[in-house]
Coordinates of C-alpha atoms and ligand atoms in Angstrom, one line a residue:
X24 CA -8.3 7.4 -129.6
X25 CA -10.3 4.8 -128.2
X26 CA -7.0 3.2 -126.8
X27 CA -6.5 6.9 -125.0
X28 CA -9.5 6.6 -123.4
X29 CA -9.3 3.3 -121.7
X30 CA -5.9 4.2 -120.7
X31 CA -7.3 7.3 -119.1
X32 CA -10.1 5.4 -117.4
X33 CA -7.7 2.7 -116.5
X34 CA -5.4 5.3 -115.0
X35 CA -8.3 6.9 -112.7
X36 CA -9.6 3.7 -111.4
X37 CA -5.7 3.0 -110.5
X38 CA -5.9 6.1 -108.9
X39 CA -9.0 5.0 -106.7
X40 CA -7.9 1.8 -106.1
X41 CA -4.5 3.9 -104.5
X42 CA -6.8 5.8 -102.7
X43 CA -9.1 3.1 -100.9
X44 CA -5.7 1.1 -99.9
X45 CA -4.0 4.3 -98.3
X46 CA -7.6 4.9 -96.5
X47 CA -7.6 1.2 -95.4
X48 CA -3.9 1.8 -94.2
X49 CA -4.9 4.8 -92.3
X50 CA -7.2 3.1 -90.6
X51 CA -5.1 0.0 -89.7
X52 CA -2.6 2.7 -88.8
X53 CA -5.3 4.0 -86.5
X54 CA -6.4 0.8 -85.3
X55 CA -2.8 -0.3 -84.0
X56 CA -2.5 3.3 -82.6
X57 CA -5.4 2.7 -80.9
X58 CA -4.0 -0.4 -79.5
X59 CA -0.7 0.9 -78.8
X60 CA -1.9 3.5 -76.8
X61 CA -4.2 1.0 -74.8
X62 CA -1.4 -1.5 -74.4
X63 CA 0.2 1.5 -72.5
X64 CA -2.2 2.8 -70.5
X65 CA -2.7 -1.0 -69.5
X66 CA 0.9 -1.1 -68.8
X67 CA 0.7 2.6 -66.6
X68 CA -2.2 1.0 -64.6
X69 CA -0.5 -2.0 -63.7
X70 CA 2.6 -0.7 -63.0
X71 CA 0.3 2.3 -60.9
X72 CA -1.5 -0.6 -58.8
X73 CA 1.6 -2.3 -58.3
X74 CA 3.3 0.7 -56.7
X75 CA 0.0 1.6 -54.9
X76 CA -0.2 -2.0 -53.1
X77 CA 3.4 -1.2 -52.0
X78 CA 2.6 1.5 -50.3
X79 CA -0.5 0.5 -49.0
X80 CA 1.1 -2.5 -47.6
X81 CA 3.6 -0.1 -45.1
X82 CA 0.5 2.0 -44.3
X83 CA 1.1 3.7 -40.6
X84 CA -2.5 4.1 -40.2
X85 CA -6.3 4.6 -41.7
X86 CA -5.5 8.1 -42.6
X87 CA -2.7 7.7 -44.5
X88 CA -4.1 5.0 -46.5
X89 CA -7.2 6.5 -47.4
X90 CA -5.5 9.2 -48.7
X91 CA -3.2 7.2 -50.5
X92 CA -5.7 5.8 -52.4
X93 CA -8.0 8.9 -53.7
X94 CA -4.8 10.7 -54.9
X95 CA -3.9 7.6 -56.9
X96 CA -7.3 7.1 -58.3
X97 CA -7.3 10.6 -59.9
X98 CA -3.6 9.1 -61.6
X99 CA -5.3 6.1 -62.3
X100 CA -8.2 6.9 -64.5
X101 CA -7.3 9.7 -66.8
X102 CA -10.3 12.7 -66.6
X103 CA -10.9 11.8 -62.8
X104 CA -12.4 15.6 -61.6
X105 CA -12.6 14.0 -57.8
X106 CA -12.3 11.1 -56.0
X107 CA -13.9 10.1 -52.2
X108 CA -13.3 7.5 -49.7
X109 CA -16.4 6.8 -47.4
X110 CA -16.1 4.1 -44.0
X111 CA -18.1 2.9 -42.0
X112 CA -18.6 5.1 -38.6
X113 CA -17.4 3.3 -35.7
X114 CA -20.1 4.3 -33.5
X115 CA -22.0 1.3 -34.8
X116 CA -24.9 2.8 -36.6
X117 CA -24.0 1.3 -39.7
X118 CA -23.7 5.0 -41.3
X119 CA -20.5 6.0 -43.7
X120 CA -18.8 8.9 -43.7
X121 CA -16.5 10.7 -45.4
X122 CA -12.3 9.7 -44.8
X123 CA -10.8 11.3 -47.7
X124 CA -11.2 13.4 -50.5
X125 CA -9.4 14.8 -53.8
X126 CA -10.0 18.1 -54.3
X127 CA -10.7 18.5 -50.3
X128 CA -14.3 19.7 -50.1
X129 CA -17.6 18.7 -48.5
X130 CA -18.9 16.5 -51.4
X131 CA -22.8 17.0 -52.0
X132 CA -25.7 15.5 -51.2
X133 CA -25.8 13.4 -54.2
X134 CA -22.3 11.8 -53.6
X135 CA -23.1 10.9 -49.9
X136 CA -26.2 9.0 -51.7
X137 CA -24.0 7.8 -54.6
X138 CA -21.4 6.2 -51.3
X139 CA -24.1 4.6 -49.3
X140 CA -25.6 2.6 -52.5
X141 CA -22.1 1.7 -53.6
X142 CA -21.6 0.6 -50.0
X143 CA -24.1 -2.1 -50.5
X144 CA -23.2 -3.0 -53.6
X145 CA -21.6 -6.7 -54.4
X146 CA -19.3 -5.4 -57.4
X147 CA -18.1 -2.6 -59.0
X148 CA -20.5 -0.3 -61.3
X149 CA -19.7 2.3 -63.8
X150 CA -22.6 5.2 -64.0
X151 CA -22.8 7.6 -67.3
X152 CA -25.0 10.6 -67.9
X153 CA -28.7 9.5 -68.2
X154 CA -28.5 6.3 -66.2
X155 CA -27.2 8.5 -63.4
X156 CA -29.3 11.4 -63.5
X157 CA -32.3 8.7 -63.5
X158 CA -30.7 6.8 -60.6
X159 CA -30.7 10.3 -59.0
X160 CA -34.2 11.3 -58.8
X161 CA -34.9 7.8 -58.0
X162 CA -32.9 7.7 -54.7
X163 CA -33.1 11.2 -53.9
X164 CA -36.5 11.9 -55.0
X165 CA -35.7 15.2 -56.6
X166 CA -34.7 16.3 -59.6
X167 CA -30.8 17.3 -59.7
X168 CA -31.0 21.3 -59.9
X169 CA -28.0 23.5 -60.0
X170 CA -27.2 23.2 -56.8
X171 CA -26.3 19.4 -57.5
X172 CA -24.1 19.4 -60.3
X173 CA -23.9 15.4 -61.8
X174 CA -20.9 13.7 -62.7
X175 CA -20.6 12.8 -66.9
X176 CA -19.3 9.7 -65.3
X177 CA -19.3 7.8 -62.0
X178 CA -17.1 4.6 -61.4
X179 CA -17.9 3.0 -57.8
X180 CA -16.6 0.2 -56.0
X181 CA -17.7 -1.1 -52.6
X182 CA -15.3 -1.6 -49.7
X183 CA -15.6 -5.1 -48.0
X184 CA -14.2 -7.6 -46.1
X185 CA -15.3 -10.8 -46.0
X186 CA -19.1 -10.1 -46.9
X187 CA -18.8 -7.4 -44.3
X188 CA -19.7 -3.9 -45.6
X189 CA -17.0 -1.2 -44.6
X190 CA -17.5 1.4 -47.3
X191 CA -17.2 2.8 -50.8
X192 CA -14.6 4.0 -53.1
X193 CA -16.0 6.7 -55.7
X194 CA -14.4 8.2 -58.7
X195 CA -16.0 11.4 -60.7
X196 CA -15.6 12.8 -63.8
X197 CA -17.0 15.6 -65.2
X198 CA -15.7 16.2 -68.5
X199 CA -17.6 15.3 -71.3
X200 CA -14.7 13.4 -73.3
X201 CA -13.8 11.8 -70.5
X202 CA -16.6 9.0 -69.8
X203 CA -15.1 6.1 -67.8
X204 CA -15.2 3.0 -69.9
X205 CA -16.3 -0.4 -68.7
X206 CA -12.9 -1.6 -69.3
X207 CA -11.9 0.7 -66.2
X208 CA -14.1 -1.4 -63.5
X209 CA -11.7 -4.0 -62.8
X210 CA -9.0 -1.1 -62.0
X211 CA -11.4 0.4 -59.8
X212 CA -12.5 -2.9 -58.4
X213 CA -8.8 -3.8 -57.6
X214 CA -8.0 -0.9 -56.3
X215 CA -10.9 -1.4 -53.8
X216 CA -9.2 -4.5 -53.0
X217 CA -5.9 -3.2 -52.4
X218 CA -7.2 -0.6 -50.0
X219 CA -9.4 -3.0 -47.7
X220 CA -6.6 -5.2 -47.3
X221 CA -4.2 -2.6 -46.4
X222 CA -7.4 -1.3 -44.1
X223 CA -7.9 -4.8 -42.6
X224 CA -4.1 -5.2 -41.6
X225 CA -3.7 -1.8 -39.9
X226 CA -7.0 -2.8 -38.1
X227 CA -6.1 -6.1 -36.9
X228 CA -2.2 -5.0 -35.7
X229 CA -4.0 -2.3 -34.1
X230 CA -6.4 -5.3 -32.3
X231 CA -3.3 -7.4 -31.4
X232 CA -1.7 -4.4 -30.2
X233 CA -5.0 -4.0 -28.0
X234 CA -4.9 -7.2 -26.4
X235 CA -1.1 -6.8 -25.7
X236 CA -2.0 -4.2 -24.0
X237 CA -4.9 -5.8 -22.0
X238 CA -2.7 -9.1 -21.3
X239 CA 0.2 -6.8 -19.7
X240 CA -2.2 -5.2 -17.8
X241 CA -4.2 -7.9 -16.3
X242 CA -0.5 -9.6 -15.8
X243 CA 0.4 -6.4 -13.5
X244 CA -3.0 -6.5 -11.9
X245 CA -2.7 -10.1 -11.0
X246 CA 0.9 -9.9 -9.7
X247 CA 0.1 -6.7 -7.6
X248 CA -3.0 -9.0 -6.1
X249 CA -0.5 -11.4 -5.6
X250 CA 2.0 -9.0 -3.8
X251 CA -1.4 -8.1 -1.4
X252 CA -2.4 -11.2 -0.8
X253 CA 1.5 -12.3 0.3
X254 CA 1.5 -8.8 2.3
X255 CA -1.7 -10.2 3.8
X256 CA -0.6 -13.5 4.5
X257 CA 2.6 -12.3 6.4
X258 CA 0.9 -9.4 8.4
X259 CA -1.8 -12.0 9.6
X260 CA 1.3 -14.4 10.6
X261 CA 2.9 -11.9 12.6
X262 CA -0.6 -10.7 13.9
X263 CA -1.3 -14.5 15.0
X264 CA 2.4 -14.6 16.4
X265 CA 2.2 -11.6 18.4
X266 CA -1.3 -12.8 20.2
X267 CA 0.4 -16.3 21.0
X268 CA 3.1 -14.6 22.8
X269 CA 0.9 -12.0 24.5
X270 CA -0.8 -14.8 25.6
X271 CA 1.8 -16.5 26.5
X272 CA 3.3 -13.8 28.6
X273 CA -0.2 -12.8 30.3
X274 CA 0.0 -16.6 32.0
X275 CA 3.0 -16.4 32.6
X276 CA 2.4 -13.3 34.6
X277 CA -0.5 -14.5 36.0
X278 CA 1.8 -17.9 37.3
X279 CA 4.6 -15.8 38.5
X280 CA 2.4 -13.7 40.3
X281 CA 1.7 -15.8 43.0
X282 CA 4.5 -17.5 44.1
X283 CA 6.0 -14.1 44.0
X284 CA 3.6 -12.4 46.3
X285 CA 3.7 -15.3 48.7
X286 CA 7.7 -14.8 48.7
X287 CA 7.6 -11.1 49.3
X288 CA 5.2 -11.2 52.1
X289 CA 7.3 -14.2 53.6
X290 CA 10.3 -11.9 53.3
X291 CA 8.0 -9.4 55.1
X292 CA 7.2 -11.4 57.8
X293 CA 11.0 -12.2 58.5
X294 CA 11.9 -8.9 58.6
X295 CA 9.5 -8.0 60.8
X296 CA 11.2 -10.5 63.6
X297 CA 14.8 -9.3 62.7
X298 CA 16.4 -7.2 65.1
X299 CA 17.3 -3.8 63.4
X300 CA 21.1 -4.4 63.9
X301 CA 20.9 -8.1 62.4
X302 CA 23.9 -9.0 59.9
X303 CA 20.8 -10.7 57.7
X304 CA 19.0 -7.2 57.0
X305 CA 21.6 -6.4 54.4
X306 CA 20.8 -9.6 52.1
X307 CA 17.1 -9.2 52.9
X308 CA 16.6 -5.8 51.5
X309 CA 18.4 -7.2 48.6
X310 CA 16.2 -10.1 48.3
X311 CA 13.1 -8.1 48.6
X312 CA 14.6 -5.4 46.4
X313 CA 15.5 -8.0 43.8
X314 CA 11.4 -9.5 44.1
X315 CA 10.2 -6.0 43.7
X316 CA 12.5 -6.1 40.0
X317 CA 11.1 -8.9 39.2
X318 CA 7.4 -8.4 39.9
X319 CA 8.1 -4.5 38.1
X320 CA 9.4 -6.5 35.2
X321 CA 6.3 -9.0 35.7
X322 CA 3.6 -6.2 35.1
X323 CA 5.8 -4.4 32.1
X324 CA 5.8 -7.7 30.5
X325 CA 1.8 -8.0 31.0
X326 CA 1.2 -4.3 30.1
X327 CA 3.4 -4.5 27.3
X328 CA 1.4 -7.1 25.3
X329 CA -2.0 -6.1 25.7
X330 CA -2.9 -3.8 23.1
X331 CA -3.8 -0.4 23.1
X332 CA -3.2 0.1 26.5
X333 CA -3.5 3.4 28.2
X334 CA -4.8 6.8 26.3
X335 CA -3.6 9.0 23.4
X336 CA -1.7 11.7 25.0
X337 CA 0.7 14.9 23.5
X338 CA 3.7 13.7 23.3
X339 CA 6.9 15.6 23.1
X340 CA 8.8 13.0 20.8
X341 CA 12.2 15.4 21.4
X342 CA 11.8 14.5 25.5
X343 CA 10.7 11.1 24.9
X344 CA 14.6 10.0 22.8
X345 CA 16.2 12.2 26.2
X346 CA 14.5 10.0 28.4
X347 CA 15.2 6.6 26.8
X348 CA 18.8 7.8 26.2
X349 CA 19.0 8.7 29.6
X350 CA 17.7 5.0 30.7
X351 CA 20.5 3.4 29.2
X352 CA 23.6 5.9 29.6
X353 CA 25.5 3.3 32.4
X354 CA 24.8 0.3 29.8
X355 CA 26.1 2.2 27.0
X356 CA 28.8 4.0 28.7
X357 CA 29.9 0.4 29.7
X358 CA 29.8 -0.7 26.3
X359 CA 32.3 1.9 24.8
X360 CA 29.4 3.5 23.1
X361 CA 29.6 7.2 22.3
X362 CA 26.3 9.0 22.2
X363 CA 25.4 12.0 19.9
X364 CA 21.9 13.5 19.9
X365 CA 21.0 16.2 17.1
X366 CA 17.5 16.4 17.9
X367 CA 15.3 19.5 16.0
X368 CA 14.2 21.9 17.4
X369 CA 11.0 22.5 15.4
X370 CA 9.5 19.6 16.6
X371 CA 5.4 19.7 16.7
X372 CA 3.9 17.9 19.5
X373 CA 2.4 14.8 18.6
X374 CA -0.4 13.2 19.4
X375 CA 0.7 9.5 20.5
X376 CA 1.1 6.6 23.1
X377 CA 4.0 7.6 24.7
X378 CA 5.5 4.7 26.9
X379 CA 4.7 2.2 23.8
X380 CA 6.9 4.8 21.8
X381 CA 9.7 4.8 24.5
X382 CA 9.4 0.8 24.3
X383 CA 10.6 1.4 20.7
X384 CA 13.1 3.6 20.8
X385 CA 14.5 1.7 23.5
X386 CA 14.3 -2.0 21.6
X387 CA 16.0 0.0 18.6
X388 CA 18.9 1.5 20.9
X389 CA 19.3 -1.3 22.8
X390 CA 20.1 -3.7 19.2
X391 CA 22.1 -1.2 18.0
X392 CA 24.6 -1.2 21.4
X393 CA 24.3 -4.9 21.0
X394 CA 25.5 -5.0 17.0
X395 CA 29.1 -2.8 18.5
X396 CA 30.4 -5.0 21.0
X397 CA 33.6 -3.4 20.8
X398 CA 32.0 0.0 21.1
X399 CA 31.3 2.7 18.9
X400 CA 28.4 5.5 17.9
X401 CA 25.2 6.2 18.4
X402 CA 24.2 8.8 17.0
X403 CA 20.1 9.9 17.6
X404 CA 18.3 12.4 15.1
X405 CA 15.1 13.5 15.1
X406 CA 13.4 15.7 12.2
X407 CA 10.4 17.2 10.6
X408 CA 9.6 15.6 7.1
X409 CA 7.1 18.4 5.4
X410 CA 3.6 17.4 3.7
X411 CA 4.4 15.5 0.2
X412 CA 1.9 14.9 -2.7
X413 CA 2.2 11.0 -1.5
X414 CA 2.2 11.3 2.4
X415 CA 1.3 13.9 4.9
X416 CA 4.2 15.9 7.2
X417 CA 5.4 13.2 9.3
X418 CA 8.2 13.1 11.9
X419 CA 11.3 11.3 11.7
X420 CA 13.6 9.7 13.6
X421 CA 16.9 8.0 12.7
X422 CA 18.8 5.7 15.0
X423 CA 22.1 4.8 13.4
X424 CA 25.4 2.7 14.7
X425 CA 28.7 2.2 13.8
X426 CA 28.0 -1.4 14.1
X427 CA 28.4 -4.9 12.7
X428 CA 25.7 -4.2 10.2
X429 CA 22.7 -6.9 8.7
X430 CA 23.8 -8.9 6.0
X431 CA 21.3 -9.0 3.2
X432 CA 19.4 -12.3 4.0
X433 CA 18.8 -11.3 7.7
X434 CA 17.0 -8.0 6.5
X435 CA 13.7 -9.7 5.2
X436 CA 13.3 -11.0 8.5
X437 CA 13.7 -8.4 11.1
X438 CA 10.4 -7.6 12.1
X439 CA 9.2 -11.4 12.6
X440 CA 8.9 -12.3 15.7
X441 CA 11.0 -15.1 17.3
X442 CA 13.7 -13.8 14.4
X443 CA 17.1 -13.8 16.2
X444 CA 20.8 -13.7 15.6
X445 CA 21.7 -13.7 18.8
X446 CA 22.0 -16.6 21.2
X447 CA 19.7 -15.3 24.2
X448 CA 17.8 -12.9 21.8
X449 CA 13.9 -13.4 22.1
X450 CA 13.8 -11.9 18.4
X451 CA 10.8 -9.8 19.7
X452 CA 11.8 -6.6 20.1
X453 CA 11.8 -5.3 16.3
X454 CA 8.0 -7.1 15.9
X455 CA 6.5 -4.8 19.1
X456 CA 8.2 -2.3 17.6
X457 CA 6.8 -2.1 14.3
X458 CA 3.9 -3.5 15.3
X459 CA 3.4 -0.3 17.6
X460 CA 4.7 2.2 14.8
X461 CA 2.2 0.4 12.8
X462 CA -0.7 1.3 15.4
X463 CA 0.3 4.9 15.1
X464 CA 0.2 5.1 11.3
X465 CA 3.8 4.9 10.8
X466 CA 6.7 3.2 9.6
X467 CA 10.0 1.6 10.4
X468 CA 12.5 1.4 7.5
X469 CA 16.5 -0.3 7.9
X470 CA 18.9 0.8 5.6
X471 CA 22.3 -1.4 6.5
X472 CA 25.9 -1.7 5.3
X473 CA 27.2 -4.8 6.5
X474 CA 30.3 -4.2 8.7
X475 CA 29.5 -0.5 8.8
X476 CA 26.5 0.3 10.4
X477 CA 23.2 0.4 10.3
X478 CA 20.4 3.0 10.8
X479 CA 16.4 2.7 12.1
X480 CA 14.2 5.3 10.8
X481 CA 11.1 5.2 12.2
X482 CA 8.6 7.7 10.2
X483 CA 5.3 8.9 12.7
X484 CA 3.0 11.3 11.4
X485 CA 1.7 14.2 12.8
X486 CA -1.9 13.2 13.2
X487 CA -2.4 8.8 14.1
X488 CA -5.0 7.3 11.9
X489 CA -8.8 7.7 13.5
X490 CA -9.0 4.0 12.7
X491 CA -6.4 3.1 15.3
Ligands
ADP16 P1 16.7 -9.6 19.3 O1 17.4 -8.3 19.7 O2 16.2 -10.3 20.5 O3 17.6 -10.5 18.5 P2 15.1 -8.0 17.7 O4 13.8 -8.2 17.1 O5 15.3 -6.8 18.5 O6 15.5 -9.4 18.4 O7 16.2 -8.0 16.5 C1 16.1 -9.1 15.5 C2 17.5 -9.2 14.8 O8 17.7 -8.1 14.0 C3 18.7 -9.3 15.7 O9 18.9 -10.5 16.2 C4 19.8 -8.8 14.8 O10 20.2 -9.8 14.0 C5 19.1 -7.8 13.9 N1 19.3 -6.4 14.3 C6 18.5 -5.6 14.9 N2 19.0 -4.3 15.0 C7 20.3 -4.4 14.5 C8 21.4 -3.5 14.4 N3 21.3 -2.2 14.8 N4 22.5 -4.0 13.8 C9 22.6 -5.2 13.4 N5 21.6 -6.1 13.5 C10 20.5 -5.8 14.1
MG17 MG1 16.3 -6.7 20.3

């Protein structure tokens, strides 16, 4: 009997024994569970950051990053309910404001005040129920109503460079299982990280780009100044070249002068004491005729280089080409050169120096029968060029040849004065002539094809410049 009864208790305290093992198993079961499932979640997070710095690193711009990064926080810490990204405003105020959000919604007052304390913060903080209801009325001065509905759990990290405060990164939940854990605020920490350094690299390729652009542009600002300046130089070159040989030709006038009038009234006086039916007679009116040339050709040459000479006057430009033409028909006709005029009809009057204009369609003409010294054609246009955005209505007129053309290196050089490629040229002619277009607000442009021609367009507009 007895032996029954030990057996029996024996048997039950077996049974116990059984009992407290399984539990203990169970609950080593659960432990490693427990660490299983942490192991994984570990695993998840890293491999989620990982991903997450990849794409942050290939981040177009601010935007895209920022809301990179609050979508991944709410993958990142299971139970996230929302998740906001404040920066710094660049207007300098040192206030943050709002770049992203997850749900998109204005977030509430107590969020904005959560974002600017995180902002200052030095680490990462995680906030829970009563500490963050007390934090609350401490920084808002007001007791959270319903209006303001708290977070279970709040896991904020500050955004910085350097010591420099940029922002804050802020992660809600609002579940009541789903308390962030202190183990979470390295994540969040790194993922702060990982975002200001993707921030920071889109912000400084955006400064280099900057200053590219600034360096190209004080490049093109200095080389136009430059292109001025040699525009400058040459102009006051010619300027200075033009005086000396206006000067020059004024004394010359002035020495020529004499002698000649002493020779024409000597002339005078022998005439006088010729018989009418003298032999003689015949080579003095040549001589005095020739004289008369030459003193004609004397005051042209002094009229010609003082400046401004005479007054603004309408002038038919039309009339003007049929008169020069009309000057030099023997020497062209002599030359083999064919003449065609197409001049418009349409032509305005303009408003101009006339015999300084006549000077320069003559100089042009006179080149051209000079670059076809086997003959060839001339061919004289004038036209009405209508009002452009750029330049007002202006009136043109081409002189073209069928000549020997300019080679390149030659056409820099035109308008210089003393710039000749002929033996007796003075190299004057093209410098008075745009030198007088110039004086009227206009232009002379050469557009040449060596060994077939080459064509004068000299542009005048409508109305010459009041500064003139
Ligand atoms: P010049 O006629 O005394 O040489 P210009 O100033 O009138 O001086 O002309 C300068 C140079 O321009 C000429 O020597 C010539 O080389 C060139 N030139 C001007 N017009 C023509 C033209 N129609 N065809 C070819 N060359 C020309
Ligand atoms: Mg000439």
């Amino acid at each position: 009997m007895i032996e029954r009864e030990d057996t029996v208790a024996y048997i039950a305290r077996l049974e116990r024994e059984l009992q407290a093992a399984r539990d203990r198993i169970a609950a080593l079961e659960r432990e490693a569970d427990i660490h299983t499932r942490y192991a994984r979640q570990l695993d998840q997070r890293l491999t989620s950051l990982l991903s997450i710095s990849a794409a942050l690193l290939i981040g177009r711009d601010i935007e895209h990053v920022v809301s990179l990064v609050v979508q991944q926080a709410t993958n990142l810490f299971p139970g996230t309910s929302a998740a906001y990204i404040y920066l710094l405003d660049s207007d300098g105020e040192g206030r943050i404001q709002l770049k992203a959000a997850v749900p998109e919604h204005e977030p509430s007052v107590l969020i904005s005040t959560l974002a600017e304390m995180a902002s200052k913060a030095p680490r990462a903080m995680l906030l829970n129920g009563p500490e963050l209801e007390q934090l609350i009325q401490y920084e808002t001065h007001r007791v959270p109503n319903e209006g303001c509905v708290v977070p279970q759990s709040v896991l904020l990290a500050p955004l910085r460079i350097e010591n420099q405060r940029l922002g804050a990164l802020i992660v809600c939940s609002d579940q009541f299982y789903h308390s962030f854990l202190p183990r979470d605020l390295p994540f969040v920490q790194a993922l702060a990280d990982l975002t200001m350094i993707a921030i920071d690299e889109i912000l400084q390729r955006q400064r280099a780009a900057a200053l590219q652009r600034d360096l190209v542009h004080t490049q093109s600002l200095r080389a136009e100044a430059e292109a001025r300046l040699n525009a400058a130089q040459a102009q006051l070159l010619q300027s200075a070249k033009l005086a000396a040989v206006g000067e020059l030709a004024a004394s010359v006038a002035h020495e020529i002068n004499n002698p000649l009038y002493a020779a024409r009234n000597s002339l005078y006086l022998v005439e006088q004491d010729l018989p009418p039916d003298a032999p003689q007679r015949t080579f003095l009116t040549i001589a005095q005729q020739e004289l008369g040339r030459i003193a004609r050709i004397i005051t042209r040459m002094r009229d010609f280089y003082r400046p401004s000479r005479g007054e603004l006057s309408s002038t038919n430009i039309n009339a003007l080409l049929r008169e020069t033409l009309e000057l030099v028909t023997t020497h062209l006709r002599h030359n083999h050169v064919v003449v065609h005029a197409h001049l418009a009809n349409d032509l305005p009057v303009i408003t101009a120096h006339a015999d300084q204009l006549r000077q320069v369609f003559l100089n042009v003409i006179l080149n051209a029968c000079d670059a076809m010294p086997n003959g060839g054609e001339l061919t004289v246009k004038s036209s009405l060029i209508a009002a452009r955005p750029e330049s007002p209505a202006a009136l043109a007129i081409a002189i073209s040849d069928t000549g020997v053309g300019i080679a390149p290196e030659h056409l820099p050089h035109l308008f210089e004065p003393f710039y000749t490629t002929k033996p007796h040229g003075t190299g004057l002619g093209l410098a008075i002539s745009a030198h007088i277009v110039t004086q009227h607000g206009g232009r002379i442009l050469v557009d040449s094809q060596p060994g077939e021609g080459t064509t004068f367009t000299i542009l005048l507009p409508l109305e010459v410049p009041k500064a003139e």
